[in-house]
Protein backbone atom coordinates (compact mmCIF):
# COMPACT_ATOMS: atom_id res chain seq x y z
CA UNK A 1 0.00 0.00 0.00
CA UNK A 2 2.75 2.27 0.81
CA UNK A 3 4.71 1.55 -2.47
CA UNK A 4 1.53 2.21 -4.25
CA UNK A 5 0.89 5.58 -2.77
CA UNK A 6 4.71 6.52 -3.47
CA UNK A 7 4.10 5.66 -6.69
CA UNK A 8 1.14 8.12 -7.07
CA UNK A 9 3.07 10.89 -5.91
CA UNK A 10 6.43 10.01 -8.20
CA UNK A 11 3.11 9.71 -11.24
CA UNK A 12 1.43 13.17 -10.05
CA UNK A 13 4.89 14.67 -9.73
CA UNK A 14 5.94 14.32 -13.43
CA UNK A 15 2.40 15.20 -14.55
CA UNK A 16 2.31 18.21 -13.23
CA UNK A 17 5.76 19.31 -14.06
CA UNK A 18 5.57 18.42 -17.83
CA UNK A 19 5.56 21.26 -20.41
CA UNK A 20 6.50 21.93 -24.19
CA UNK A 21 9.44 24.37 -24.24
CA UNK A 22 10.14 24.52 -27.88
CA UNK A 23 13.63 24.70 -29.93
CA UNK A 24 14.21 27.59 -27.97
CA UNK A 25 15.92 25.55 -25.47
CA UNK A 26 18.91 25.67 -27.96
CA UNK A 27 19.57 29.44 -27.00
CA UNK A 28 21.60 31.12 -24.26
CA UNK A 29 18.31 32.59 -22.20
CA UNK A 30 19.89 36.23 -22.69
CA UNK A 31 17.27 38.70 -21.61
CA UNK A 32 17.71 42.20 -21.63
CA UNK A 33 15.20 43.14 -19.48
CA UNK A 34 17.18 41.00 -16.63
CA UNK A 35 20.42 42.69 -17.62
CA UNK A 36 19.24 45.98 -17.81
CA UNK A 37 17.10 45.76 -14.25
CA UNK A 38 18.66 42.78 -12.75
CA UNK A 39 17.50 39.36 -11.51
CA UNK A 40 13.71 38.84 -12.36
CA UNK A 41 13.48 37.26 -9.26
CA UNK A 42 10.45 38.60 -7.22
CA UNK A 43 11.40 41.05 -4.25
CA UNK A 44 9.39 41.17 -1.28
CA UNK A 45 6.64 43.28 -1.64
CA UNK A 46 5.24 44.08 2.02
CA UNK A 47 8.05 44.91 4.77
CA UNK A 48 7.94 46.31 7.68
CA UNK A 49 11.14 47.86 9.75
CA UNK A 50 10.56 49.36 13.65
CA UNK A 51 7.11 51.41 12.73
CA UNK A 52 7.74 51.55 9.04
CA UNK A 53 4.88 49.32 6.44
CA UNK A 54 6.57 49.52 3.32
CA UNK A 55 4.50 48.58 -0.04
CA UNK A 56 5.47 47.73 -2.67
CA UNK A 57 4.44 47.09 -6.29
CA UNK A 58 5.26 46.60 -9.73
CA UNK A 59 2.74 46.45 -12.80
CA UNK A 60 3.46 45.61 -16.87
CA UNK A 61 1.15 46.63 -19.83
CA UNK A 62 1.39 44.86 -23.44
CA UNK A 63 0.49 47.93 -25.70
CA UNK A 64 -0.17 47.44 -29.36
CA UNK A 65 1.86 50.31 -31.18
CA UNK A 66 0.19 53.11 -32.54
CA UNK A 67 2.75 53.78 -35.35
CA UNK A 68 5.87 51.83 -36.69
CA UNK A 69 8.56 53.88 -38.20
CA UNK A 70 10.74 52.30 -40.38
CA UNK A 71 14.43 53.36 -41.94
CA UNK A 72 15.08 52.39 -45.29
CA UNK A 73 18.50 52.03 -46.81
CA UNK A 74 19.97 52.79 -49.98
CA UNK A 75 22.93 53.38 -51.93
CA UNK A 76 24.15 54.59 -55.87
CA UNK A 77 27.48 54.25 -57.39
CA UNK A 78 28.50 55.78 -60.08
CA UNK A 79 31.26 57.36 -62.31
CA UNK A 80 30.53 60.64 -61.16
CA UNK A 81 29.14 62.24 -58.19
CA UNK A 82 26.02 64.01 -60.83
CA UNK A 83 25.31 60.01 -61.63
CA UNK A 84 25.04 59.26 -58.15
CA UNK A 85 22.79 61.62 -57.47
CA UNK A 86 20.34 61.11 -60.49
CA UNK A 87 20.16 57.60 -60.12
CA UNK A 88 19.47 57.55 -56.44
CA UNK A 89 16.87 60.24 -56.95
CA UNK A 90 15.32 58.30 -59.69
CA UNK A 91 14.77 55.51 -57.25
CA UNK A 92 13.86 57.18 -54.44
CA UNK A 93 10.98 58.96 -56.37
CA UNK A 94 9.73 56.01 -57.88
CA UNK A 95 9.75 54.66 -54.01
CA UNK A 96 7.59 57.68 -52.82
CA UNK A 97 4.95 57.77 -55.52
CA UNK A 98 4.33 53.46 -54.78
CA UNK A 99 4.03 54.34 -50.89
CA UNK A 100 1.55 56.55 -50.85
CA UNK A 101 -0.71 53.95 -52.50
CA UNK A 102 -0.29 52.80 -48.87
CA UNK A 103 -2.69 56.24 -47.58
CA UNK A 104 1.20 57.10 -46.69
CA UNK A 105 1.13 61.17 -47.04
CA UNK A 106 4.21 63.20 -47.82
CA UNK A 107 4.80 64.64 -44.55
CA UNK A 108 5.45 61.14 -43.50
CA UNK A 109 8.36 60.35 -45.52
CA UNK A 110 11.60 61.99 -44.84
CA UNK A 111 15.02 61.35 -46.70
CA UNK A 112 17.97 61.37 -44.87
CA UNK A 113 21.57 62.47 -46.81
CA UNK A 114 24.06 60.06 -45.10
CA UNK A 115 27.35 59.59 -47.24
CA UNK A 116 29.13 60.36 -50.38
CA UNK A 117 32.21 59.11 -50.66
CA UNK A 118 34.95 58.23 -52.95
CA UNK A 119 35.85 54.37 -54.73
CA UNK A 120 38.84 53.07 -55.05
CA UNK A 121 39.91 49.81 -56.86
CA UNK A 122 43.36 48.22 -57.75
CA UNK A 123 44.45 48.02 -61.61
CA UNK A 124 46.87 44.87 -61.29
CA UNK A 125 49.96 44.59 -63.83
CA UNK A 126 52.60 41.94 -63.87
CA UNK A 127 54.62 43.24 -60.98
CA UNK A 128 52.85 45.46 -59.26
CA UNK A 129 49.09 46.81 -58.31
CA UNK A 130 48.24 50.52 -58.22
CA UNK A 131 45.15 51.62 -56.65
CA UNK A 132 43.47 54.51 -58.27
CA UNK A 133 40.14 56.10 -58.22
CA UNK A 134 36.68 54.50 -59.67
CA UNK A 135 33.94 56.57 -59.10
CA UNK A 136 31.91 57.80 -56.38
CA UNK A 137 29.06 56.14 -54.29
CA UNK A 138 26.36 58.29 -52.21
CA UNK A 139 24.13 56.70 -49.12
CA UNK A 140 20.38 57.98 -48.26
CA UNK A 141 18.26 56.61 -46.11
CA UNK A 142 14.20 57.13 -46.50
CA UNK A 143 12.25 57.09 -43.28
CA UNK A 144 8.60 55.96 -43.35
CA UNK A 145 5.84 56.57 -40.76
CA UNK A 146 3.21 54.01 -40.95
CA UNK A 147 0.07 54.49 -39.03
CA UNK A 148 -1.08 51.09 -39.93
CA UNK A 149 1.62 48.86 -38.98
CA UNK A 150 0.30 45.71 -40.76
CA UNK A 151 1.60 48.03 -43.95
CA UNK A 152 5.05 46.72 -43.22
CA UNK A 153 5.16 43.89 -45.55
CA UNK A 154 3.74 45.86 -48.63
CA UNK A 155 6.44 48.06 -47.87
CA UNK A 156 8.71 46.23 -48.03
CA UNK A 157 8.33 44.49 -51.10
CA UNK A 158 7.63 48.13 -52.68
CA UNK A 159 10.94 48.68 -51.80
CA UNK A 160 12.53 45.65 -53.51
CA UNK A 161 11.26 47.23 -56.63
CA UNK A 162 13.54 49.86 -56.49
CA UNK A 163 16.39 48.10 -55.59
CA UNK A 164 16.32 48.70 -51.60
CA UNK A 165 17.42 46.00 -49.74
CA UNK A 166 18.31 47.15 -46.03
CA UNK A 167 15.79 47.64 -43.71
CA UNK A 168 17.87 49.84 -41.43
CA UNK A 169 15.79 49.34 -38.34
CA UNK A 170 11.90 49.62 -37.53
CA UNK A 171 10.54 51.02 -34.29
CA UNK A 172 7.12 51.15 -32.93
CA UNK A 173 5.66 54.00 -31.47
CA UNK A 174 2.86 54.67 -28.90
CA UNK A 175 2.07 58.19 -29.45
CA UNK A 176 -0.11 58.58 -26.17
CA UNK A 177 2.38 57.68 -23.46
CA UNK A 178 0.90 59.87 -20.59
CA UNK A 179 -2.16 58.52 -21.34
CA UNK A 180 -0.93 54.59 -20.82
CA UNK A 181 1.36 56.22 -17.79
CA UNK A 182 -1.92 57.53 -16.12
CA UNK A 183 -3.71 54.12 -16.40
CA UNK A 184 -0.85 52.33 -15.36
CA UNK A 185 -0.42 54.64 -12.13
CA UNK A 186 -4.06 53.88 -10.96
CA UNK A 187 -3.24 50.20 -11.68
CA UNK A 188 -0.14 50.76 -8.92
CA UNK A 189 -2.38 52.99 -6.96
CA UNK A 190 -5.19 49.89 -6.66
CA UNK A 191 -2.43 47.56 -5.95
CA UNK A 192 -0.42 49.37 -3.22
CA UNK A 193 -4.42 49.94 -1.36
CA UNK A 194 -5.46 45.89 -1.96
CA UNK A 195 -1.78 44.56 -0.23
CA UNK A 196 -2.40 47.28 2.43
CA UNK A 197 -6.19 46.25 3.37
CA UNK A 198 -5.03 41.76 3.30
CA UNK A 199 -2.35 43.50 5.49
CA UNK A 200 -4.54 45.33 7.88
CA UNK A 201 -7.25 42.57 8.22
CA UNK A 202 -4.99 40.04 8.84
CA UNK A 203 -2.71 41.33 11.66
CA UNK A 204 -5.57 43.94 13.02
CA UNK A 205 -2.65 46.91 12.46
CA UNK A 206 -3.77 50.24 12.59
CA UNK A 207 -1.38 52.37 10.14
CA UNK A 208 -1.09 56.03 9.83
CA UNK A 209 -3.33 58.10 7.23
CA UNK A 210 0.13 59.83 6.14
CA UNK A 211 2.23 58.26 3.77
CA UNK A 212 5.57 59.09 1.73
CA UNK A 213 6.33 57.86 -1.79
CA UNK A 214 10.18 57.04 -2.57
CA UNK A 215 9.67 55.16 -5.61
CA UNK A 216 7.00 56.05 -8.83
CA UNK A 217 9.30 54.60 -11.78
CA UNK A 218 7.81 54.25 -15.23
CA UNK A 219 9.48 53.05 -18.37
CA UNK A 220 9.10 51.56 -21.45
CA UNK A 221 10.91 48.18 -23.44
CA UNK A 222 11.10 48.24 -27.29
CA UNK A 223 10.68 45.27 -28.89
CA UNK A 224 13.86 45.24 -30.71
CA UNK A 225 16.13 44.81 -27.64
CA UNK A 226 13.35 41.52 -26.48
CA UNK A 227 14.73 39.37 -29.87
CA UNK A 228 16.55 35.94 -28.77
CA UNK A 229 18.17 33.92 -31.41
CA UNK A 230 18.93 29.81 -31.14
CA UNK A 231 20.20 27.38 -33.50
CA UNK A 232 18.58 24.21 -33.08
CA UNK A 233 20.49 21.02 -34.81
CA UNK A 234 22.68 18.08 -33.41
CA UNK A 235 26.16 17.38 -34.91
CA UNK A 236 28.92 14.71 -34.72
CA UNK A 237 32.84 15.20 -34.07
CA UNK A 238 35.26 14.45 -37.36
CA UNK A 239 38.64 13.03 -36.15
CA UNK A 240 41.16 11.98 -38.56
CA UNK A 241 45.33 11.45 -38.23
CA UNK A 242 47.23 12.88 -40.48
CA UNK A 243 49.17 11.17 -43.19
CA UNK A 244 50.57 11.99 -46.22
CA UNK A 245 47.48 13.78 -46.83
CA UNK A 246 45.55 16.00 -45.06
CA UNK A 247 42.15 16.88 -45.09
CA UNK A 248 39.26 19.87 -45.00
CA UNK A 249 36.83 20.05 -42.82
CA UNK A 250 33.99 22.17 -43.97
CA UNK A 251 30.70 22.80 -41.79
CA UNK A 252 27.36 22.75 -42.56
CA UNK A 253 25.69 25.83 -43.00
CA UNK A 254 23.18 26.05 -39.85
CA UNK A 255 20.03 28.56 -39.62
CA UNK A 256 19.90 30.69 -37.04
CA UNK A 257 16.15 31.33 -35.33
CA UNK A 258 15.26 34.46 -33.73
CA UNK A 259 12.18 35.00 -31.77
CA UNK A 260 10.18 37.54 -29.62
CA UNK A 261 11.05 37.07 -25.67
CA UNK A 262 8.83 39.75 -23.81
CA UNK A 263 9.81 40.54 -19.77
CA UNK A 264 9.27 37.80 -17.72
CA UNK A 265 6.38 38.38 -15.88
CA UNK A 266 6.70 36.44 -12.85
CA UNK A 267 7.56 39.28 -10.69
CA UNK A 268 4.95 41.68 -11.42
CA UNK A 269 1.73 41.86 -9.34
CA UNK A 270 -0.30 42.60 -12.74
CA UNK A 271 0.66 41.96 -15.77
CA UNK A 272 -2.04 43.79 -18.32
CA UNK A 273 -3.13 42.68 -21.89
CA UNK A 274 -0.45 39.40 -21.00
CA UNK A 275 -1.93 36.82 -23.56
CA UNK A 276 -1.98 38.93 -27.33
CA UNK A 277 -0.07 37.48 -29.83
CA UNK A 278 0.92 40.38 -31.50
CA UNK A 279 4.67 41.75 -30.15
CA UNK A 280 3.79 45.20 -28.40
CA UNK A 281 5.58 47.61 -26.73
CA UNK A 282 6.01 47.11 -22.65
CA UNK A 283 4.94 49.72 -20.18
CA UNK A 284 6.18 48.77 -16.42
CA UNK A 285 5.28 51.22 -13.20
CA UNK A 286 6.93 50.38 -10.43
CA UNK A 287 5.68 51.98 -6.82
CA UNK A 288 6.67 52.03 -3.36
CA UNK A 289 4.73 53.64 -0.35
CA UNK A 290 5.68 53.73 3.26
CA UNK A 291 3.24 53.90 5.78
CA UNK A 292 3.50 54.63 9.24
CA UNK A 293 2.17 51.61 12.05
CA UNK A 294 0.71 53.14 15.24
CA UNK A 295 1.25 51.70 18.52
């Protein structure tokens, strides 16, 4: 009977500790958001020190972005600097009229000058190589404002008409941030009062009316610093002694897989919006109130 119950419990144990992680396993579990604030580990929330209640909270929003704005980049060689020029502007024009089939408007496009420069290139002879000039090469970058973000892929393949490869980088925008601050501070505010009421009813303390606030951070995370990246594949060892001939060892070419990690939420008190798909921007408040305990 005894073996049978210890078997239960060994049976229960691994059923309730089973999960799917994923290939993600294969990465090095780099987070930012741990490296930038430290361990994720949850810090105590309710203290108290001689006639001092400190409270403690922390809350995190998932907000879908309002705008993305992305940087396009492009570049035109040429044999002369006028070439440049009226090739890259040829390109760029054609790139402007396409977007605005998008509802883009003009004031939502901006090109940025970034580089013209000289080429070089060696003309080789039998003895020696001399390196003389080739022609010129200029660099803009176009800057698009999307207010529908689900534009991105049209845009993008707009711009491999043109030639434009490099998608320079793309960041999303919330353009109402006191607006999310405010709702996330009467999250905080709700928070801090619920702890303080379990707190109250449970050990029959009476604290003060007065309070001071030393901590009402707020902050956002971009998406683009949440990105983890894993390659997932098994591989064998090659040993070989050498002889009169030796041998090459090439490897396989591997793909590398990166994928949206958002803050880990296990040390927030609230975690708002937690479950959408969609990668958003991250909103945290973080509060602290001490209280004073009467005697």
């Amino acid at each position: 009977m005894n073996r049978l119950f210890l078997t239960l419990i060994v049976l229960i144990s691994i059923s309730a500790s089973a999960q799917i992680s994923g290939n993600q396993i294969y990465g090095d579990n780099n987070d930012y958001y741990n490296n930038r604030r430290g361990s994720s580990t949850p810090q105590p929330s309710i203290s108290a020190s001689g006639d001092q209640f400190t409270i403690s909270t922390r809350i995190l929003m998932n907000v879908k972005p309002d705008v993305l704005v992305v940087t396009l980049g492009l570049n035109q060689e040429s044999k002369t600097v006028k070439g440049c020029n009226e090739g890259i502007k040829k390109r760029i024009d054609g790139f402007i009229k396409e977007v605005k089939s998008l509802g883009v408007r003009e004031a939502d496009i901006y090109t940025d000058f970034i580089s013209q420069t000289r080429i070089y290139d060696y003309e080789v002879g039998e003895t020696k190589a001399v390196q003389k000039e080739t022609g010129f090469e200029v660099k803009k970058n176009v800057i698009v404002r999307l207010a529908n973000v689900k534009a991105f892929n049209r845009l993008t393949d707009i711009a491999s008409d043109f030639a434009i490869y490099d998608i320079v980088k793309a960041e999303y925008i919330n353009e109402d941030v006191d607006a999310l601050y405010a709702g996330l501070f009467d999250e905080a505010v709700k928070s801090i009062d619920a702890k303080k009421q379990k707190y109250v009813k449970a050990f029959k303390a009476v604290l003060s009316d007065d309070f001071n606030i030393i901590q009402d951070s707020y902050y956002s995370v971009q998406p683009r610093t949440q990105y983890q990246k894993y390659s997932a594949f098994e591989t064998s060892d090659l040993s070989y002694i050498e002889g009169d001939r030796q041998y090459v060892k090439k490897e396989a070419r591997k793909a590398k897989t990166f994928y949206y990690q958002g803050i880990d939420t296990s040390s927030f008190d609230k975690v708002i919006n937690p479950s959408d798909p969609e990668v958003c921007l991250q909103y945290v408040v973080e509060m602290k109130i001490v209280y004073h305990i009467k005697k």
